[in-house]
């Protein structure tokens, strides 16, 4: 894929002939790449030592983080972009490139794995939202004319090419493949194109005039192009892919009722959980109130108040007797009863006070 990454190739060839001092730089680069891989197991290598991609999902939104390592990395900072474009305070105005301070202040001693992890953590704390954009994905090396990073390394967004013929617009979309050598397209998936032969025997049977007409007339060229077995194979692959997608859609529709039923069950159980939680909290509050009312300190306070009330009642009885409002027999029975209650309550209060004081010396307060 050297034709796709011309600058990467030139950088690699220059590094091979550079002085021995570049070896330490290359070692540091490998350490940073290993840190990135070790921190994120799901990261995919698009091009060795050049481009990596990490998908993650937040709030049902799947976003691809693309890490592009320039030729002089780690002396140059990496270019980190996302697709689809999002609105977030760590992104630029277009929502494509990460402008986090950790990226802008990147040095060769920074930890690339931790930088990506901090970016993910921030996305989790403040979920991004989709931004209006085209279908371009910014990760390919390109000419210096479309510079979006440093002055020494140029990058550009991969732009979709408009086909010359209408038939090309109906070619199959890229599909996932286990073949890592398959061509990687801008959506992160690969489609194994049929092998293109070096020669076309069909053309050798045509005369010079027929070849000239084909070259000058677009309709004739298109007709010959449609007869190629490679194009027929692509169209067949497209039809198979459409059929598989339709079958998958039908199966998903069949599961809709089951999914809706389970969803309603979950909602009902969640509502029941809310009710049980409310009941539990009320009972816990009641338990706390009862526990506080039956604590040793609360009992001591109530005994002290009750003893004081019994003492006041006995004093009132004594005053009424001295004023001649009560007979002596009634006075003796009621006064004796109230004073007995007063002394019993006071004795209990003092005993409880001693117990609390002794307990607090060795244990937590009652």
Short mmCIF file of C-alpha atoms in Angstrom, two decimals:
data_model
loop_
_atom_site.label_atom_id
_atom_site.label_comp_id
_atom_site.label_asym_id
_atom_site.label_seq_id
_atom_site.Cartn_x
_atom_site.Cartn_y
_atom_site.Cartn_z
CA UNK A 1 0.00 0.00 0.00
CA UNK A 2 2.92 2.30 -0.59
CA UNK A 3 0.96 4.08 -3.32
CA UNK A 4 -1.62 5.03 -0.70
CA UNK A 5 0.90 6.37 1.82
CA UNK A 6 3.68 8.04 -0.22
CA UNK A 7 4.98 10.18 2.63
CA UNK A 8 5.10 7.23 4.99
CA UNK A 9 7.23 5.33 2.52
CA UNK A 10 9.68 8.18 2.03
CA UNK A 11 9.91 8.67 5.79
CA UNK A 12 10.67 4.97 6.30
CA UNK A 13 13.36 4.94 3.62
CA UNK A 14 14.99 8.05 5.04
CA UNK A 15 14.94 6.56 8.53
CA UNK A 16 16.77 3.48 7.30
CA UNK A 17 19.65 5.61 6.07
CA UNK A 18 19.69 8.08 8.96
CA UNK A 19 22.41 8.18 11.64
CA UNK A 20 22.48 5.78 14.55
CA UNK A 21 21.02 8.52 16.78
CA UNK A 22 17.59 7.81 15.27
CA UNK A 23 17.57 4.35 16.86
CA UNK A 24 16.65 5.71 20.27
CA UNK A 25 13.86 7.71 18.67
CA UNK A 26 12.52 4.60 17.01
CA UNK A 27 12.72 2.71 20.30
CA UNK A 28 10.75 5.44 22.05
CA UNK A 29 8.19 5.29 19.25
CA UNK A 30 7.78 1.54 19.76
CA UNK A 31 7.39 2.03 23.50
CA UNK A 32 4.59 4.55 22.94
CA UNK A 33 2.88 2.23 20.47
CA UNK A 34 3.10 -0.65 22.96
CA UNK A 35 1.64 1.62 25.63
CA UNK A 36 -1.26 2.36 23.30
CA UNK A 37 -1.86 -1.32 22.59
CA UNK A 38 -1.57 -2.41 26.22
CA UNK A 39 -4.00 0.28 27.38
CA UNK A 40 -6.65 -0.53 24.78
CA UNK A 41 -7.09 -4.16 23.78
CA UNK A 42 -9.71 -3.37 21.11
CA UNK A 43 -7.47 -1.04 19.12
CA UNK A 44 -6.99 -1.98 15.46
CA UNK A 45 -3.80 -1.47 13.48
CA UNK A 46 -4.67 0.10 10.11
CA UNK A 47 -1.05 0.55 9.01
CA UNK A 48 1.87 -0.72 11.04
CA UNK A 49 3.54 2.01 13.11
CA UNK A 50 1.50 4.66 11.28
CA UNK A 51 -2.22 4.45 11.90
CA UNK A 52 -4.43 2.94 14.60
CA UNK A 53 -8.15 3.03 15.22
CA UNK A 54 -10.12 2.58 18.43
CA UNK A 55 -13.94 2.25 18.41
CA UNK A 56 -15.99 3.05 21.49
CA UNK A 57 -19.69 3.50 22.24
CA UNK A 58 -21.29 6.08 24.53
CA UNK A 59 -25.04 6.78 24.76
CA UNK A 60 -25.72 4.38 21.85
CA UNK A 61 -23.33 6.40 19.67
CA UNK A 62 -20.38 4.50 18.19
CA UNK A 63 -17.35 6.67 17.44
CA UNK A 64 -14.01 5.72 15.91
CA UNK A 65 -10.91 7.41 17.30
CA UNK A 66 -8.17 7.50 14.67
CA UNK A 67 -4.54 7.91 15.83
CA UNK A 68 -2.15 8.93 13.05
CA UNK A 69 1.57 8.87 13.83
CA UNK A 70 3.62 11.27 11.65
CA UNK A 71 6.98 10.15 10.19
CA UNK A 72 8.98 11.95 12.91
CA UNK A 73 6.83 10.69 15.77
CA UNK A 74 7.35 11.03 18.75
CA UNK A 75 9.24 14.26 18.05
CA UNK A 76 6.07 15.35 16.30
CA UNK A 77 2.75 15.05 18.08
CA UNK A 78 0.18 12.50 16.84
CA UNK A 79 -2.90 13.58 14.92
CA UNK A 80 -6.01 12.27 16.71
CA UNK A 81 -9.33 12.52 14.92
CA UNK A 82 -12.79 11.01 15.28
CA UNK A 83 -15.48 9.78 12.92
CA UNK A 84 -18.27 10.62 12.63
CA UNK A 85 -17.64 14.26 13.56
CA UNK A 86 -18.92 15.26 16.99
CA UNK A 87 -19.58 18.36 19.05
CA UNK A 88 -17.41 18.43 22.18
CA UNK A 89 -15.24 20.93 24.01
CA UNK A 90 -12.13 18.84 23.24
CA UNK A 91 -12.79 18.95 19.46
CA UNK A 92 -12.12 21.61 16.84
CA UNK A 93 -14.87 23.61 15.13
CA UNK A 94 -15.40 20.93 12.48
CA UNK A 95 -15.69 18.22 15.14
CA UNK A 96 -12.98 16.10 13.48
CA UNK A 97 -9.69 16.71 15.28
CA UNK A 98 -8.97 16.46 18.99
CA UNK A 99 -7.62 19.70 20.46
CA UNK A 100 -7.09 18.45 24.00
CA UNK A 101 -4.20 20.12 25.89
CA UNK A 102 -2.65 16.68 26.39
CA UNK A 103 -2.44 16.32 22.60
CA UNK A 104 -1.38 19.89 21.88
CA UNK A 105 1.36 19.70 24.54
CA UNK A 106 2.52 16.24 23.49
CA UNK A 107 6.23 15.46 23.94
CA UNK A 108 8.27 12.37 23.20
CA UNK A 109 8.07 11.46 26.90
CA UNK A 110 4.25 11.57 27.02
CA UNK A 111 2.24 8.39 27.48
CA UNK A 112 0.08 7.91 24.39
CA UNK A 113 -2.04 5.18 26.00
CA UNK A 114 -2.92 7.43 28.96
CA UNK A 115 -3.72 10.33 26.63
CA UNK A 116 -6.26 8.22 24.74
CA UNK A 117 -7.66 6.89 28.03
CA UNK A 118 -8.11 10.43 29.38
CA UNK A 119 -9.90 11.33 26.16
CA UNK A 120 -12.26 8.36 26.59
CA UNK A 121 -12.87 9.28 30.25
CA UNK A 122 -13.80 12.82 29.24
CA UNK A 123 -16.18 11.49 26.59
CA UNK A 124 -17.81 9.32 29.24
CA UNK A 125 -18.16 12.25 31.65
CA UNK A 126 -19.43 14.65 28.96
CA UNK A 127 -20.97 12.56 26.15
CA UNK A 128 -20.50 14.10 22.70
CA UNK A 129 -23.22 14.67 20.11
CA UNK A 130 -23.09 14.16 16.36
CA UNK A 131 -22.16 17.11 14.19
CA UNK A 132 -23.28 17.69 10.58
CA UNK A 133 -20.57 16.49 8.22
CA UNK A 134 -19.71 14.83 4.94
CA UNK A 135 -18.69 11.16 4.60
CA UNK A 136 -14.98 11.95 4.60
CA UNK A 137 -12.74 10.37 7.18
CA UNK A 138 -9.53 12.27 8.04
CA UNK A 139 -6.70 9.81 8.27
CA UNK A 140 -4.82 9.43 4.99
CA UNK A 141 -1.48 10.98 4.16
CA UNK A 142 -1.73 13.40 1.29
CA UNK A 143 -0.04 16.22 -0.55
CA UNK A 144 1.29 19.24 1.32
CA UNK A 145 -1.41 21.35 -0.29
CA UNK A 146 -4.04 20.20 2.20
CA UNK A 147 -2.16 20.66 5.45
CA UNK A 148 -4.03 20.27 8.71
CA UNK A 149 -1.21 19.61 11.16
CA UNK A 150 2.45 20.54 11.59
CA UNK A 151 4.55 22.34 9.02
CA UNK A 152 6.70 19.25 8.35
CA UNK A 153 3.91 16.66 7.98
CA UNK A 154 0.74 17.01 5.95
CA UNK A 155 -2.55 15.20 6.33
CA UNK A 156 -5.88 15.47 4.59
CA UNK A 157 -9.33 14.04 4.77
CA UNK A 158 -10.01 11.17 2.41
CA UNK A 159 -12.58 12.56 -0.01
CA UNK A 160 -15.04 10.38 -1.89
CA UNK A 161 -14.41 10.34 -5.62
CA UNK A 162 -17.38 10.87 -7.87
CA UNK A 163 -17.62 7.97 -10.36
CA UNK A 164 -17.49 8.58 -14.07
CA UNK A 165 -20.36 6.20 -14.79
CA UNK A 166 -23.66 5.69 -13.02
CA UNK A 167 -22.99 1.96 -12.63
CA UNK A 168 -20.14 2.68 -10.22
CA UNK A 169 -22.45 4.33 -7.70
CA UNK A 170 -24.21 0.99 -7.15
CA UNK A 171 -21.07 -0.97 -6.32
CA UNK A 172 -21.18 -2.87 -2.99
CA UNK A 173 -20.39 -1.10 0.22
CA UNK A 174 -17.31 -2.30 2.13
CA UNK A 175 -18.02 -5.29 4.36
CA UNK A 176 -16.04 -6.68 7.31
CA UNK A 177 -13.51 -9.31 6.39
CA UNK A 178 -11.11 -11.49 8.35
CA UNK A 179 -8.41 -10.93 5.76
CA UNK A 180 -6.12 -8.31 7.28
CA UNK A 181 -4.44 -7.73 3.92
CA UNK A 182 -7.72 -6.53 2.41
CA UNK A 183 -7.89 -2.93 1.32
CA UNK A 184 -9.10 -0.70 4.15
CA UNK A 185 -11.60 1.93 3.15
CA UNK A 186 -12.49 5.18 4.87
CA UNK A 187 -15.25 3.54 6.96
CA UNK A 188 -12.84 1.16 8.64
CA UNK A 189 -14.04 -1.97 6.81
CA UNK A 190 -12.44 -3.85 3.98
CA UNK A 191 -13.71 -5.41 0.75
CA UNK A 192 -11.57 -7.87 -1.15
CA UNK A 193 -11.63 -6.68 -4.73
CA UNK A 194 -11.32 -9.29 -7.49
CA UNK A 195 -7.85 -9.59 -8.95
CA UNK A 196 -7.29 -7.33 -11.95
CA UNK A 197 -5.43 -9.14 -14.77
CA UNK A 198 -2.42 -7.58 -16.44
CA UNK A 199 -3.93 -8.14 -19.90
CA UNK A 200 -7.43 -8.43 -21.34
CA UNK A 201 -7.63 -11.12 -24.05
CA UNK A 202 -10.96 -9.73 -25.24
CA UNK A 203 -9.27 -6.57 -26.43
CA UNK A 204 -6.64 -8.43 -28.48
CA UNK A 205 -9.34 -9.65 -30.86
CA UNK A 206 -10.48 -6.11 -31.69
CA UNK A 207 -9.14 -4.12 -34.60
CA UNK A 208 -7.37 -0.80 -34.30
CA UNK A 209 -10.45 1.08 -35.47
CA UNK A 210 -12.62 -0.71 -32.91
CA UNK A 211 -10.14 0.14 -30.17
CA UNK A 212 -10.10 3.75 -31.36
CA UNK A 213 -13.89 3.93 -31.31
CA UNK A 214 -13.93 2.44 -27.84
CA UNK A 215 -11.42 4.98 -26.63
CA UNK A 216 -13.35 7.89 -28.14
CA UNK A 217 -16.91 6.76 -27.39
CA UNK A 218 -17.78 6.50 -23.73
CA UNK A 219 -20.83 4.29 -24.38
CA UNK A 220 -18.77 1.64 -26.17
CA UNK A 221 -16.12 1.70 -23.46
CA UNK A 222 -18.79 1.38 -20.78
CA UNK A 223 -20.39 -1.57 -22.59
CA UNK A 224 -17.03 -3.35 -22.73
CA UNK A 225 -16.41 -2.47 -19.10
CA UNK A 226 -19.72 -4.01 -18.02
CA UNK A 227 -18.76 -7.28 -19.69
CA UNK A 228 -15.68 -7.74 -17.49
CA UNK A 229 -16.00 -10.78 -15.16
CA UNK A 230 -14.44 -8.79 -12.34
CA UNK A 231 -17.28 -6.24 -12.45
CA UNK A 232 -19.84 -9.02 -12.66
CA UNK A 233 -18.27 -10.54 -9.55
CA UNK A 234 -18.55 -7.21 -7.73
CA UNK A 235 -22.21 -6.86 -8.73
CA UNK A 236 -22.87 -10.41 -7.55
CA UNK A 237 -21.19 -9.64 -4.25
CA UNK A 238 -23.37 -6.57 -3.93
CA UNK A 239 -26.54 -8.57 -4.51
CA UNK A 240 -25.46 -11.19 -1.98
CA UNK A 241 -24.72 -8.46 0.54
CA UNK A 242 -28.12 -6.83 -0.03
CA UNK A 243 -29.84 -10.18 0.42
CA UNK A 244 -27.97 -10.87 3.65
CA UNK A 245 -28.88 -7.41 4.96
CA UNK A 246 -32.53 -7.94 4.08
CA UNK A 247 -32.52 -11.34 5.77
CA UNK A 248 -30.92 -9.84 8.85
CA UNK A 249 -33.53 -7.06 8.86
CA UNK A 250 -36.36 -9.60 8.64
CA UNK A 251 -34.90 -11.58 11.54
CA UNK A 252 -34.61 -8.39 13.56
CA UNK A 253 -38.27 -7.59 12.89
CA UNK A 254 -39.27 -11.03 14.10
CA UNK A 255 -37.51 -10.30 17.37
CA UNK A 256 -39.28 -6.96 17.79
CA UNK A 257 -42.26 -8.39 19.70
CA UNK A 258 -40.02 -10.36 22.07
CA UNK A 259 -37.81 -7.34 22.62
CA UNK A 260 -40.81 -5.10 23.31
CA UNK A 261 -42.25 -7.64 25.76
CA UNK A 262 -38.96 -7.88 27.65
CA UNK A 263 -38.61 -4.12 27.58
CA UNK A 264 -42.06 -3.72 29.15
CA UNK A 265 -41.16 -6.35 31.75
CA UNK A 266 -38.03 -4.41 32.63
CA UNK A 267 -40.04 -1.19 32.91
CA UNK A 268 -42.59 -2.86 35.20
CA UNK A 269 -39.85 -4.26 37.39
CA UNK A 270 -38.16 -0.89 37.48
CA UNK A 271 -41.42 0.73 38.60
CA UNK A 272 -41.77 -1.94 41.29
CA UNK A 273 -38.19 -1.29 42.33
CA UNK A 274 -38.95 2.43 42.74
CA UNK A 275 -41.97 1.66 44.91
CA UNK A 276 -40.07 -0.83 47.05
CA UNK A 277 -37.21 1.61 47.41
CA UNK A 278 -39.61 4.32 48.60
CA UNK A 279 -41.21 1.94 51.11
CA UNK A 280 -37.81 0.80 52.32
CA UNK A 281 -36.64 4.39 52.84
CA UNK A 282 -39.78 5.22 54.85
CA UNK A 283 -39.28 2.17 57.06
CA UNK A 284 -35.63 3.00 57.53
CA UNK A 285 -36.60 6.51 58.59
CA UNK A 286 -39.14 5.12 61.04
CA UNK A 287 -36.55 2.67 62.40
CA UNK A 288 -34.11 5.52 62.88
CA UNK A 289 -36.72 7.57 64.77
CA UNK A 290 -37.59 4.65 67.03
CA UNK A 291 -33.94 3.90 67.63
CA UNK A 292 -33.27 7.49 68.59
CA UNK A 293 -36.28 7.58 70.92
CA UNK A 294 -35.13 4.40 72.71
CA UNK A 295 -31.49 5.36 73.09
CA UNK A 296 -29.98 5.57 76.59
CA UNK A 297 -29.46 9.33 76.38
CA UNK A 298 -33.07 9.89 75.30
CA UNK A 299 -34.36 7.69 78.16
CA UNK A 300 -32.21 9.60 80.64
CA UNK A 301 -33.58 12.92 79.42
CA UNK A 302 -37.17 11.75 79.70
CA UNK A 303 -36.55 10.36 83.24
CA UNK A 304 -35.09 13.69 84.30
CA UNK A 305 -38.10 15.59 82.96
CA UNK A 306 -40.56 13.11 84.54
CA UNK A 307 -38.82 13.34 87.94
CA UNK A 308 -38.97 17.13 87.76
CA UNK A 309 -42.70 17.01 86.92
CA UNK A 310 -43.41 14.62 89.86
CA UNK A 311 -41.46 16.94 92.18
CA UNK A 312 -43.48 19.99 91.03
CA UNK A 313 -46.75 18.09 91.55
CA UNK A 314 -45.72 17.14 95.13
CA UNK A 315 -44.78 20.77 95.86
CA UNK A 316 -48.20 21.93 94.62
CA UNK A 317 -49.88 19.38 96.89
CA UNK A 318 -47.84 20.68 99.87
CA UNK A 319 -48.77 24.32 99.10
CA UNK A 320 -52.47 23.46 98.91
CA UNK A 321 -52.23 21.68 102.32
CA UNK A 322 -50.49 24.68 103.88
CA UNK A 323 -53.22 26.93 102.52
CA UNK A 324 -55.84 24.68 104.12
CA UNK A 325 -57.34 23.52 100.86
CA UNK A 326 -56.65 19.82 101.49
CA UNK A 327 -57.42 17.49 104.36
CA UNK A 328 -54.48 15.87 106.12
CA UNK A 329 -55.37 12.32 105.11
CA UNK A 330 -55.66 13.25 101.45
CA UNK A 331 -52.46 15.26 101.68
CA UNK A 332 -50.46 12.40 103.17
CA UNK A 333 -51.58 9.80 100.65
CA UNK A 334 -51.13 11.96 97.53
CA UNK A 335 -47.95 13.71 98.71
CA UNK A 336 -46.30 10.42 99.66
CA UNK A 337 -47.24 8.88 96.31
CA UNK A 338 -45.83 11.81 94.24
CA UNK A 339 -42.61 12.03 96.25
CA UNK A 340 -42.08 8.28 95.90
CA UNK A 341 -42.49 8.54 92.12
CA UNK A 342 -40.14 11.52 92.03
CA UNK A 343 -37.37 9.76 93.98
CA UNK A 344 -37.74 6.54 91.96
CA UNK A 345 -37.43 8.39 88.68
CA UNK A 346 -34.47 10.40 89.92
CA UNK A 347 -32.72 7.25 91.18
CA UNK A 348 -33.26 5.57 87.82
CA UNK A 349 -31.97 8.64 86.00
CA UNK A 350 -28.80 8.77 88.12
CA UNK A 351 -28.23 5.04 87.68
CA UNK A 352 -28.64 5.34 83.91
CA UNK A 353 -26.25 8.29 83.89
CA UNK A 354 -23.61 6.15 85.63
CA UNK A 355 -24.12 3.32 83.13
CA UNK A 356 -23.71 5.72 80.16
CA UNK A 357 -20.58 7.26 81.66
CA UNK A 358 -19.02 3.84 82.32
CA UNK A 359 -19.93 2.54 78.85
CA UNK A 360 -18.49 5.59 77.11
CA UNK A 361 -15.06 4.90 78.64
CA UNK A 362 -14.72 1.58 76.81
CA UNK A 363 -17.18 1.70 73.91
CA UNK A 364 -18.82 4.06 71.51
CA UNK A 365 -21.56 6.29 72.95
CA UNK A 366 -24.95 4.60 73.38
#
